[in-house]
Amino acid sequence: MIDNFNWWRDGIIYQIYPRSFSDSNGDGLGDLPGVTARLDYLAELGIDAIWLSPFYPSPDADFGYDISDYTGVDPRYGSLSDFDHLVAEAHRRNIRVVLDMVLNHTSDQHPWFLESRSSRDNPRRDWYIWRDPSAGGRLPTNWESSFGGSAWELDPKTSQYYLHSFLKQQPDVNWRNPEVRQAQLDVFRFWLERGVDGFRLDVFNAYFKDARFRNNPPRFGLRGFDRQEHIYDMDQPEMVGLLQELRVLLDSYPERYSVGETYVPTSEKTVGYVGSDRLHAAFSFDFFASDLLYPWNPGWLLERIERRDRLFDTIGVLPTTVLSNHDKPRTASRYSKNENDQQTLIAMTLLLTLRGTPFMYYGEEIGMREISLSRSEIMDPPGKKYWPIFKGRDGCRSPMQWNETPFAGFSTAKPWLKVHPNYNHRNVAAQQPDPDSVLNFTRRLIVLRRAYTALRQGSFKSLFRTDTGVLAYERKLVDSSGQAQRIQIYLNFTGSTRRVSFADDAGPESVDVLLDNAGRKQFCPTGHQFILDPYEILLLEVKTAAL
Ligand code: GLC
């Protein structure tokens, strides 16, 4: 089978939240040398790239997503030479490095903003979005911050409002200013020159706002932000031109990559930003129904999978598969209430066998759970604001659980955020020797994904639609010589046995069990029917004569 493996399309991208991954200097905060020290673990896991959440200098109003220097390393995380060392060591292991670019806004402590806010006639005034109050001293528009309240903050010194789509410590830059555009593209150049392989663009589709500053129309929703149609504060037509310019820059280096975090995502809008002359990929987050809803329902998932694939097929690009990240409750906690990993294994199978580039969030491979925090322990600003309706994003950001020593081997000092109490049994060291652990199951899936091109580049076909609590699909690839690879995946989402039909419409020559979590070694259906155990995961290779 011909295999043109491409790291950013076919590979697995592993997200590291540096402050919680590995602490090398015992200050309770993860750092870059800590990441370097864990590269062998990541290489053994079989991932192809790491995406590092921000490690740049930051006052941490939004834990690194408020940057005060785009081309530096916050001393708490190390130095630029630590960064260079990390990149060299990653590359030595064939692991690519993707950086998080937060260019919609800076920190309010960034020198650009300090200058901009210093006076109305400062040369950098127009680097941010300043507006006079509307008639009667009212806010310039009705735009809302997604972290709560108006997106406008009055600066008493100059009696104008500045825009902040997130916290007031995160002023939005003015991408319409050509100097800003150049300065931001220079940030990419700086990191490209240091050997970085790609970028994740934070809320990229919010860079441009309506040139006429019109009010968003209302709609039904829970929070102020959700009660608006976001047609004027994001997704403006200028965005595509900028992405094209960025793509030309990226393509002037070999094999560079960009993935956009679509803000207020839908797959419909995401596909418009992806293609050979714009972003390589963008998140459409199809498996999160909302911030609070994550259905465990094969029918619902199938509908989302097929819709996503159909839309991405129109542009001939593979989608991304994301089940977890630093903004969402951890996969394992969403789908199971206790320490049982049956649902977690199904989720990992989806992540690694659906079409699309898998993004794995640190700790997902050992089934890490959310930590629970009391109100006084909450650090995340939206959690402080919306508690108890929304408790913030700290739950998924707890220290990586490496072993059973105090602080889970993450650090020798008390970590910045508490370790999950389950760390003494749920950790990497405990799972490594256990053949049935989430870690080893994940590794086996990764090996299969590597070995079978069909799992990476093949088509997706649902095998049956009846509402049985089972999701079954086939990934199939036929190469130019007519040789076919067919992998069938059967997932029992329920805690009871399920009788299902074996779908062998092409008349198989033989069927091999590639992976099974119920001890099944052979596949012997009785008259085309077979029984799946509760939560069984079955991967079959169906071998047919050449077509
Ligand atoms: C993105 C990040 C999130 C951050 C926000 C503001 O959504 O993923 O963590 O708070 O942008 O930068």
Coordinates of C-alpha atoms and ligand atoms in Angstrom, one line a residue:
M1 CA 0.0 0.0 0.0
I2 CA 1.5 3.4 -1.0
D3 CA 2.0 5.6 2.0
N4 CA 2.8 9.2 1.7
F5 CA 2.9 9.9 5.4
N6 CA 2.7 13.6 6.1
W7 CA 3.3 14.6 9.7
W8 CA 0.7 17.2 10.1
R9 CA -2.0 15.5 8.2
D10 CA -1.5 11.8 9.2
G11 CA 0.4 12.3 12.4
I12 CA -0.8 12.7 16.0
I13 CA -0.4 16.2 17.6
Y14 CA 0.0 16.1 21.3
Q15 CA -0.9 19.2 23.2
I16 CA 1.3 20.2 26.2
Y17 CA 0.2 22.8 28.7
P18 CA 3.8 23.6 29.8
R19 CA 3.0 24.9 33.3
S20 CA 1.5 21.5 34.1
F21 CA 3.6 19.0 32.2
S22 CA 6.9 18.6 34.0
D23 CA 8.8 20.8 36.4
S24 CA 12.6 20.5 36.1
N25 CA 13.7 23.1 38.7
G26 CA 11.4 22.4 41.6
D27 CA 9.3 25.6 41.7
G28 CA 6.0 24.0 41.3
L29 CA 5.5 25.2 37.7
G30 CA 6.3 23.1 34.6
D31 CA 9.0 24.4 32.3
L32 CA 10.7 23.9 28.9
P33 CA 13.6 21.7 30.2
G34 CA 10.9 19.6 31.9
V35 CA 9.3 19.0 28.5
T36 CA 12.7 18.1 27.0
A37 CA 13.2 15.6 29.7
R38 CA 10.0 13.8 28.7
L39 CA 10.6 13.6 25.0
D40 CA 11.6 9.9 25.2
Y41 CA 8.3 9.2 26.8
L42 CA 6.5 11.0 23.9
A43 CA 8.6 9.3 21.3
E44 CA 7.7 5.9 22.8
L45 CA 4.0 6.9 22.9
G46 CA 4.3 7.4 19.1
I47 CA 3.1 10.9 18.6
D48 CA 4.5 13.0 15.8
A49 CA 4.3 16.6 17.0
I50 CA 3.9 18.6 20.2
W51 CA 1.8 21.7 20.4
L52 CA 3.1 23.9 23.3
S53 CA 0.5 26.2 24.9
P54 CA 2.1 29.6 25.6
F55 CA 5.4 29.9 27.4
Y56 CA 6.1 33.5 26.5
P57 CA 6.4 36.2 29.2
S58 CA 3.0 36.9 30.6
P59 CA 1.4 38.4 33.7
D60 CA -0.8 35.3 33.7
A61 CA -4.2 37.1 33.8
D62 CA -5.3 34.3 31.4
F63 CA -2.4 31.8 32.3
G64 CA -0.2 32.6 29.4
Y65 CA -2.8 33.6 26.8
D66 CA -2.1 37.2 27.7
I67 CA 1.4 37.7 26.2
S68 CA 3.7 40.6 27.0
D69 CA 6.5 39.6 24.7
Y70 CA 5.9 37.5 21.6
T71 CA 9.6 36.6 21.0
G72 CA 10.7 35.7 24.5
V73 CA 10.5 32.8 27.0
D74 CA 9.0 33.6 30.4
P75 CA 11.9 33.1 32.8
R76 CA 9.7 30.8 34.8
Y77 CA 9.7 28.4 31.9
G78 CA 13.4 28.8 31.0
S79 CA 15.2 30.7 28.3
L80 CA 15.5 30.9 24.5
S81 CA 18.4 28.6 24.6
D82 CA 16.3 26.1 26.6
F83 CA 13.7 26.5 23.8
D84 CA 16.4 25.8 21.1
H85 CA 17.5 22.8 22.9
L86 CA 13.9 21.5 23.2
V87 CA 13.4 21.9 19.4
A88 CA 16.7 20.2 18.6
E89 CA 16.0 17.3 20.9
A90 CA 12.4 17.0 19.6
H91 CA 13.7 17.0 16.0
R92 CA 16.3 14.3 16.8
R93 CA 13.4 12.1 17.8
N94 CA 11.4 13.0 14.7
I95 CA 8.9 15.1 16.8
R96 CA 7.8 18.4 15.3
V97 CA 7.1 21.5 17.4
V98 CA 4.0 23.6 17.0
L99 CA 3.7 26.9 18.9
D100 CA 0.6 28.7 20.1
M101 CA 0.3 32.1 18.6
V102 CA -2.1 34.4 20.5
L103 CA -2.3 37.3 18.1
N104 CA -5.8 38.5 18.5
H105 CA -4.8 40.3 21.6
T106 CA -1.8 41.0 23.8
S107 CA -1.4 41.5 27.5
D108 CA -2.2 45.0 28.7
Q109 CA 1.4 44.9 30.0
H110 CA 2.8 44.4 26.5
P111 CA 5.0 47.5 25.6
W112 CA 2.8 48.1 22.5
F113 CA -0.2 48.6 24.7
L114 CA 1.6 50.6 27.4
E115 CA 2.6 53.0 24.6
S116 CA -0.8 52.9 22.9
R117 CA -2.7 53.8 26.1
S118 CA -0.3 56.5 27.1
S119 CA -1.9 59.2 25.0
R120 CA -4.3 59.7 22.1
D121 CA -1.5 60.9 19.8
N122 CA 1.1 58.2 20.7
P123 CA 2.4 56.6 17.4
R124 CA 1.1 53.2 18.6
R125 CA -2.4 54.5 19.6
D126 CA -3.9 52.9 16.5
W127 CA -2.2 49.5 17.2
Y128 CA -5.2 48.7 19.4
I129 CA -8.9 49.4 18.9
W130 CA -9.9 52.7 20.6
R131 CA -13.3 54.3 20.3
D132 CA -15.0 57.3 21.7
P133 CA -18.1 56.7 23.8
S134 CA -21.3 56.7 21.7
A135 CA -23.8 59.5 22.1
G136 CA -24.9 59.9 25.7
G137 CA -21.7 58.4 27.0
R138 CA -22.8 54.9 26.0
L139 CA -20.6 52.0 25.0
P140 CA -19.3 52.1 21.4
T141 CA -21.1 48.8 20.5
N142 CA -23.0 46.0 22.3
W143 CA -20.1 43.5 21.8
E144 CA -19.6 41.2 24.7
S145 CA -16.4 39.7 26.1
S146 CA -16.6 35.9 26.1
F147 CA -15.3 36.0 29.7
G148 CA -18.3 38.1 30.8
G149 CA -19.4 41.7 30.5
S150 CA -18.9 44.3 27.8
A151 CA -15.9 43.9 25.5
W152 CA -15.2 47.6 26.0
E153 CA -13.2 49.1 28.8
L154 CA -13.1 52.9 29.4
D155 CA -9.5 54.1 29.9
P156 CA -9.9 57.2 32.2
K157 CA -6.6 58.7 31.2
T158 CA -7.7 59.4 27.6
S159 CA -11.4 59.0 28.0
Q160 CA -11.7 56.4 25.2
Y161 CA -12.8 52.8 25.3
Y162 CA -10.5 50.0 24.1
L163 CA -11.8 46.6 22.9
H164 CA -11.0 43.3 24.7
S165 CA -12.8 40.2 23.3
F166 CA -11.6 38.4 26.5
L167 CA -10.4 39.9 29.7
K168 CA -9.8 43.6 30.1
Q169 CA -6.1 42.6 30.6
Q170 CA -6.2 41.3 27.0
P171 CA -6.7 44.2 24.7
D172 CA -7.4 43.3 21.0
V173 CA -4.8 44.5 18.6
N174 CA -5.9 46.4 15.4
W175 CA -5.1 44.1 12.6
R176 CA -6.3 46.7 10.1
N177 CA -3.2 48.8 10.9
P178 CA -0.4 47.8 8.3
E179 CA 2.3 48.2 10.9
V180 CA 0.6 45.8 13.3
R181 CA 0.2 43.3 10.5
Q182 CA 3.9 43.5 9.7
A183 CA 4.9 43.2 13.4
Q184 CA 2.7 40.1 13.8
L185 CA 4.0 38.4 10.7
D186 CA 7.5 39.2 12.0
V187 CA 6.6 37.1 15.1
F188 CA 6.0 34.1 12.8
R189 CA 9.3 34.8 11.0
F190 CA 11.2 34.9 14.3
W191 CA 10.0 31.5 15.4
L192 CA 10.3 30.0 11.9
E193 CA 13.9 31.0 11.9
R194 CA 14.4 29.1 15.2
G195 CA 13.2 26.0 13.5
V196 CA 9.6 25.8 14.7
D197 CA 7.4 23.5 12.5
G198 CA 4.0 25.0 12.8
F199 CA 1.6 27.3 14.7
R200 CA -1.7 27.0 16.4
L201 CA -3.6 30.3 15.9
D202 CA -5.6 31.2 18.9
V203 CA -9.1 32.6 18.0
F204 CA -7.7 33.6 14.6
N205 CA -11.1 34.4 13.1
A206 CA -11.6 37.2 15.6
Y207 CA -8.6 39.2 14.3
F208 CA -10.8 41.5 12.2
K209 CA -13.9 43.3 13.5
D210 CA -16.5 45.2 11.5
A211 CA -15.0 48.4 10.0
R212 CA -18.2 50.2 10.8
F213 CA -18.6 49.0 14.4
R214 CA -22.2 47.8 14.1
N215 CA -24.0 46.1 16.9
N216 CA -24.4 42.4 16.9
P217 CA -28.1 41.2 16.5
P218 CA -29.6 39.4 19.5
R219 CA -30.3 35.7 19.8
F220 CA -31.3 33.2 22.5
G221 CA -28.6 32.1 24.9
L222 CA -27.4 31.7 28.5
R223 CA -24.6 34.2 29.0
G224 CA -24.5 37.7 27.5
F225 CA -21.9 36.5 25.0
D226 CA -24.2 33.7 23.8
R227 CA -27.2 36.1 23.5
Q228 CA -25.7 37.6 20.3
E229 CA -25.2 36.6 16.7
H230 CA -21.5 37.2 16.3
I231 CA -21.6 38.7 12.9
Y232 CA -19.7 42.0 13.5
D233 CA -17.0 41.1 16.0
M234 CA -15.5 38.1 14.2
D235 CA -15.4 36.3 10.8
Q236 CA -14.9 39.5 8.7
P237 CA -14.0 39.1 5.0
E238 CA -10.5 40.5 5.5
M239 CA -9.4 37.3 7.3
V240 CA -9.0 35.2 4.2
G241 CA -6.5 37.7 2.6
L242 CA -4.4 37.6 5.8
L243 CA -4.4 33.8 5.9
Q244 CA -3.3 33.8 2.3
E245 CA -0.4 36.1 3.1
L246 CA 0.5 34.0 6.1
R247 CA 0.4 30.8 3.9
V248 CA 2.9 32.4 1.5
L249 CA 5.2 33.1 4.4
L250 CA 4.9 29.5 5.8
D251 CA 5.4 28.0 2.3
S252 CA 8.6 29.8 1.9
Y253 CA 10.0 27.3 4.5
P254 CA 9.8 23.6 4.0
E255 CA 6.9 21.6 5.5
R256 CA 5.5 24.2 7.8
Y257 CA 2.0 24.0 9.2
S258 CA -0.8 26.1 10.6
V259 CA -3.9 25.1 12.5
G260 CA -6.5 27.6 13.5
E261 CA -8.7 27.6 16.6
T262 CA -12.0 28.6 15.1
Y263 CA -13.7 30.9 17.6
V264 CA -17.4 30.1 18.1
P265 CA -16.9 27.2 15.7
T266 CA -19.0 25.4 13.2
S267 CA -17.7 23.0 10.6
E268 CA -19.4 25.2 7.9
K269 CA -17.4 28.2 8.9
T270 CA -14.2 26.4 9.6
V271 CA -13.9 24.9 6.1
G272 CA -13.9 28.4 4.6
Y273 CA -10.6 29.1 6.3
V274 CA -8.8 25.9 5.3
G275 CA -7.1 25.0 2.0
S276 CA -3.9 25.0 0.0
D277 CA -3.8 28.8 -0.1
R278 CA -4.9 29.4 3.6
L279 CA -4.7 27.4 6.8
H280 CA -3.6 23.8 6.6
A281 CA -6.2 22.8 9.2
A282 CA -8.6 24.3 11.7
F283 CA -10.5 23.0 14.6
S284 CA -14.3 22.5 14.1
F285 CA -14.8 20.9 17.6
D286 CA -17.7 18.8 16.2
F287 CA -17.9 16.5 19.2
F288 CA -18.6 19.2 21.8
A289 CA -22.4 19.9 21.6
S290 CA -21.8 23.0 23.8
D291 CA -19.7 24.0 26.7
L292 CA -21.8 21.9 29.0
L293 CA -23.1 19.1 26.7
Y294 CA -21.1 16.1 25.5
P295 CA -23.6 13.4 24.5
W296 CA -22.5 9.7 24.8
N297 CA -24.6 8.6 22.0
P298 CA -23.5 6.8 18.9
G299 CA -26.3 8.1 16.8
W300 CA -25.5 11.7 17.7
L301 CA -21.8 11.2 17.1
L302 CA -22.4 9.5 13.8
E303 CA -24.4 12.4 12.6
R304 CA -21.7 14.8 13.6
I305 CA -18.9 12.7 12.1
E306 CA -20.7 12.4 8.8
R307 CA -21.6 16.1 8.7
R308 CA -18.0 17.1 9.5
D309 CA -16.5 14.7 6.9
R310 CA -19.0 15.8 4.2
L311 CA -18.0 19.4 4.7
F312 CA -14.3 18.8 4.7
D313 CA -14.7 16.6 1.6
T314 CA -15.9 19.7 -0.3
I315 CA -12.5 21.2 0.2
G316 CA -10.5 18.0 -0.1
V317 CA -8.9 18.4 3.3
L318 CA -9.0 16.1 6.3
P319 CA -10.7 17.5 9.4
T320 CA -9.1 17.5 12.9
T321 CA -10.4 15.3 15.7
V322 CA -10.3 16.9 19.1
L323 CA -11.9 15.4 22.2
S324 CA -10.0 17.4 24.8
N325 CA -7.9 20.5 25.3
H326 CA -7.0 23.1 27.9
D327 CA -10.4 24.7 27.7
K328 CA -12.7 21.7 28.0
P329 CA -13.5 19.2 30.7
R330 CA -11.3 16.1 30.3
T331 CA -12.6 13.3 28.0
A332 CA -12.5 10.6 30.7
S333 CA -14.5 12.7 33.2
R334 CA -17.1 13.7 30.6
Y335 CA -18.0 10.2 29.7
S336 CA -17.5 8.2 32.9
K337 CA -18.5 9.0 36.5
N338 CA -15.8 7.0 38.3
E339 CA -12.4 5.5 37.7
N340 CA -13.7 3.0 35.2
D341 CA -12.0 3.3 31.9
Q342 CA -14.4 1.5 29.6
Q343 CA -15.8 4.7 28.1
T344 CA -12.3 6.3 28.0
L345 CA -11.0 3.4 25.8
I346 CA -13.9 4.0 23.4
A347 CA -13.1 7.7 23.2
M348 CA -9.4 7.0 22.5
T349 CA -10.5 4.6 19.7
L350 CA -12.6 7.3 18.2
L351 CA -9.8 9.8 18.4
L352 CA -7.4 7.5 16.7
T353 CA -9.6 5.8 14.1
L354 CA -11.9 8.4 12.8
R355 CA -10.9 10.4 9.7
G356 CA -8.9 13.5 10.6
T357 CA -5.7 14.5 12.4
P358 CA -6.0 13.5 16.1
F359 CA -5.1 16.1 18.7
M360 CA -4.3 14.4 22.0
Y361 CA -4.2 16.5 25.2
Y362 CA -1.5 15.7 27.7
G363 CA -2.7 13.0 30.2
E364 CA -5.5 11.9 27.9
E365 CA -3.4 8.8 27.2
I366 CA -3.6 7.7 30.8
G367 CA -7.2 8.7 31.2
M368 CA -6.6 11.6 33.5
R369 CA -9.7 13.0 35.2
E370 CA -10.8 16.5 36.1
I371 CA -9.7 17.8 39.5
S372 CA -12.5 19.3 41.5
L373 CA -11.9 22.6 43.2
S374 CA -13.6 24.6 45.9
R375 CA -14.7 28.1 45.0
S376 CA -11.7 29.6 46.8
E377 CA -9.3 27.4 44.8
I378 CA -10.5 28.5 41.4
M379 CA -7.9 30.4 39.4
D380 CA -9.5 30.6 35.9
P381 CA -11.1 34.1 35.5
P382 CA -14.3 32.9 33.8
G383 CA -14.7 30.3 36.5
K384 CA -14.4 33.0 39.2
K385 CA -17.0 35.0 37.3
Y386 CA -19.6 32.3 36.5
W387 CA -19.2 29.9 39.5
P388 CA -21.2 27.7 40.2
I389 CA -22.8 27.6 36.7
F390 CA -19.4 27.3 35.1
K391 CA -16.5 26.4 37.3
G392 CA -13.8 27.5 34.9
R393 CA -11.1 25.5 33.1
D394 CA -8.7 24.6 36.0
G395 CA -10.2 21.1 36.2
C396 CA -8.4 19.9 33.0
R397 CA -5.1 21.7 33.7
S398 CA -3.8 19.8 36.7
P399 CA -0.3 18.4 36.8
M400 CA 0.6 15.5 34.6
Q401 CA 0.6 12.3 36.6
W402 CA 4.0 10.6 36.1
N403 CA 4.3 8.3 39.1
E404 CA 3.2 7.7 42.6
T405 CA 5.7 9.9 44.4
P406 CA 4.4 13.0 46.1
F407 CA 3.1 15.5 43.5
A408 CA 2.9 12.7 41.0
G409 CA 6.5 13.1 39.9
F410 CA 5.5 16.4 38.3
S411 CA 7.5 18.4 40.7
T412 CA 9.4 18.2 44.0
A413 CA 7.5 21.3 45.3
K414 CA 3.8 22.0 45.8
P415 CA 2.5 22.5 42.2
W416 CA 0.7 25.7 41.1
L417 CA -2.5 23.7 40.8
K418 CA -3.3 20.6 42.8
V419 CA -2.7 17.1 41.6
H420 CA -5.6 14.8 41.2
P421 CA -6.0 12.6 44.3
N422 CA -6.1 9.5 42.0
Y423 CA -2.4 10.0 41.0
N424 CA -1.2 7.2 43.3
H425 CA -2.8 4.6 41.0
R426 CA -3.4 6.6 37.8
N427 CA 0.0 7.5 36.5
V428 CA 2.4 6.7 33.7
A429 CA 4.7 4.5 35.8
A430 CA 1.8 2.4 37.0
Q431 CA 0.3 2.0 33.5
Q432 CA 3.5 1.2 31.7
P433 CA 3.7 -2.5 32.8
D434 CA 0.0 -3.1 32.7
P435 CA -1.0 -4.5 29.3
D436 CA -4.6 -3.5 29.8
S437 CA -3.9 0.1 30.8
V438 CA -5.3 3.1 28.9
L439 CA -1.7 4.0 28.1
N440 CA -0.9 0.6 26.5
F441 CA -4.3 0.5 24.7
T442 CA -3.6 4.0 23.3
R443 CA -0.1 2.8 22.2
R444 CA -1.6 -0.2 20.4
L445 CA -4.0 2.1 18.6
I446 CA -1.2 4.4 17.6
V447 CA 0.8 1.5 16.2
L448 CA -2.2 0.3 14.2
R449 CA -2.8 3.8 12.9
R450 CA 0.8 3.9 11.7
A451 CA 0.6 0.5 10.2
Y452 CA -2.6 0.9 8.3
T453 CA -2.9 3.7 5.8
A454 CA -6.6 3.1 5.7
L455 CA -6.9 4.4 9.2
R456 CA -5.2 7.7 8.2
Q457 CA -6.3 8.3 4.7
G458 CA -9.2 5.9 4.1
S459 CA -12.8 6.7 3.5
F460 CA -15.3 6.4 6.4
K461 CA -18.5 4.5 6.0
S462 CA -21.0 3.7 8.8
L463 CA -21.8 0.0 8.8
F464 CA -25.4 0.3 10.2
R465 CA -27.6 2.9 11.5
T466 CA -30.1 1.2 13.8
D467 CA -30.1 2.6 17.3
T468 CA -28.4 -0.3 19.0
G469 CA -26.0 1.6 21.2
V470 CA -23.2 0.5 18.8
L471 CA -21.2 2.6 16.5
A472 CA -19.7 0.6 13.7
Y473 CA -17.7 1.9 10.7
E474 CA -15.3 0.9 8.1
R475 CA -12.2 2.8 7.0
K476 CA -11.2 1.7 3.5
L477 CA -8.5 2.6 1.1
V478 CA -8.1 1.3 -2.4
D479 CA -4.8 2.1 -4.1
S480 CA -4.2 2.5 -7.8
S481 CA -3.3 -1.2 -8.2
G482 CA -6.7 -2.1 -6.9
Q483 CA -5.4 -3.4 -3.6
A484 CA -7.8 -2.6 -0.8
Q485 CA -7.3 -2.2 2.9
R486 CA -10.5 -2.4 5.0
I487 CA -10.6 -1.9 8.7
Q488 CA -13.9 -2.3 10.5
I489 CA -14.4 -0.8 14.0
Y490 CA -17.2 -1.9 16.3
L491 CA -17.8 0.1 19.5
N492 CA -20.4 -0.9 22.0
F493 CA -21.3 2.3 23.9
T494 CA -23.4 0.4 26.4
G495 CA -22.9 -1.7 29.5
S496 CA -24.8 -4.7 28.1
T497 CA -24.1 -7.2 25.4
R498 CA -25.3 -6.3 21.8
R499 CA -26.1 -8.6 18.9
V500 CA -24.8 -7.0 15.7
S501 CA -24.5 -8.0 12.1
F502 CA -21.1 -8.4 10.4
A503 CA -21.1 -6.2 7.3
D504 CA -19.1 -8.1 4.7
D505 CA -20.7 -7.0 1.5
A506 CA -17.5 -7.4 -0.5
G507 CA -17.2 -11.1 0.3
P508 CA -14.2 -11.3 2.6
E509 CA -11.4 -13.8 2.2
S510 CA -10.5 -13.7 5.8
V511 CA -11.1 -11.5 8.9
D512 CA -8.3 -10.8 11.4
V513 CA -8.8 -9.3 14.9
L514 CA -6.4 -6.4 15.1
L515 CA -7.5 -5.2 18.5
D516 CA -10.1 -6.1 21.1
N517 CA -10.6 -5.3 24.7
A518 CA -12.7 -8.3 25.6
G519 CA -10.1 -11.0 25.1
R520 CA -11.4 -12.0 21.6
K521 CA -8.6 -13.5 19.6
Q522 CA -10.6 -14.8 16.7
F523 CA -13.6 -13.6 14.8
C524 CA -16.3 -16.3 14.3
P525 CA -19.7 -14.9 13.5
T526 CA -22.6 -17.3 13.5
G527 CA -24.5 -16.7 10.3
H528 CA -23.3 -13.1 10.0
Q529 CA -24.2 -12.2 13.5
F530 CA -22.1 -11.8 16.5
I531 CA -22.3 -10.6 20.1
L532 CA -20.4 -7.6 21.4
D533 CA -19.5 -7.6 25.1
P534 CA -20.4 -4.6 27.2
Y535 CA -18.2 -1.7 26.1
E536 CA -16.4 -3.9 23.7
I537 CA -14.0 -2.4 21.2
L538 CA -13.3 -4.5 18.2
L539 CA -11.0 -3.7 15.3
L540 CA -11.1 -6.1 12.3
E541 CA -9.1 -6.2 9.2
V542 CA -11.3 -7.6 6.4
K543 CA -9.2 -9.0 3.6
T544 CA -10.9 -9.2 0.3
A545 CA -9.6 -10.3 -3.1
A546 CA -8.1 -7.4 -5.2
L547 CA -11.0 -5.4 -6.7
Ligands
GLC1 C1 -8.4 30.6 23.3 C2 -7.6 29.8 24.2 C3 -8.1 30.0 25.6 C4 -7.9 31.5 25.9 C5 -8.6 32.4 24.9 C6 -8.1 33.8 25.0 O1 -9.8 30.2 23.3 O2 -7.7 28.4 23.9 O3 -7.4 29.3 26.6 O4 -8.4 31.8 27.2 O5 -8.3 31.9 23.6 O6 -6.8 33.9 24.5

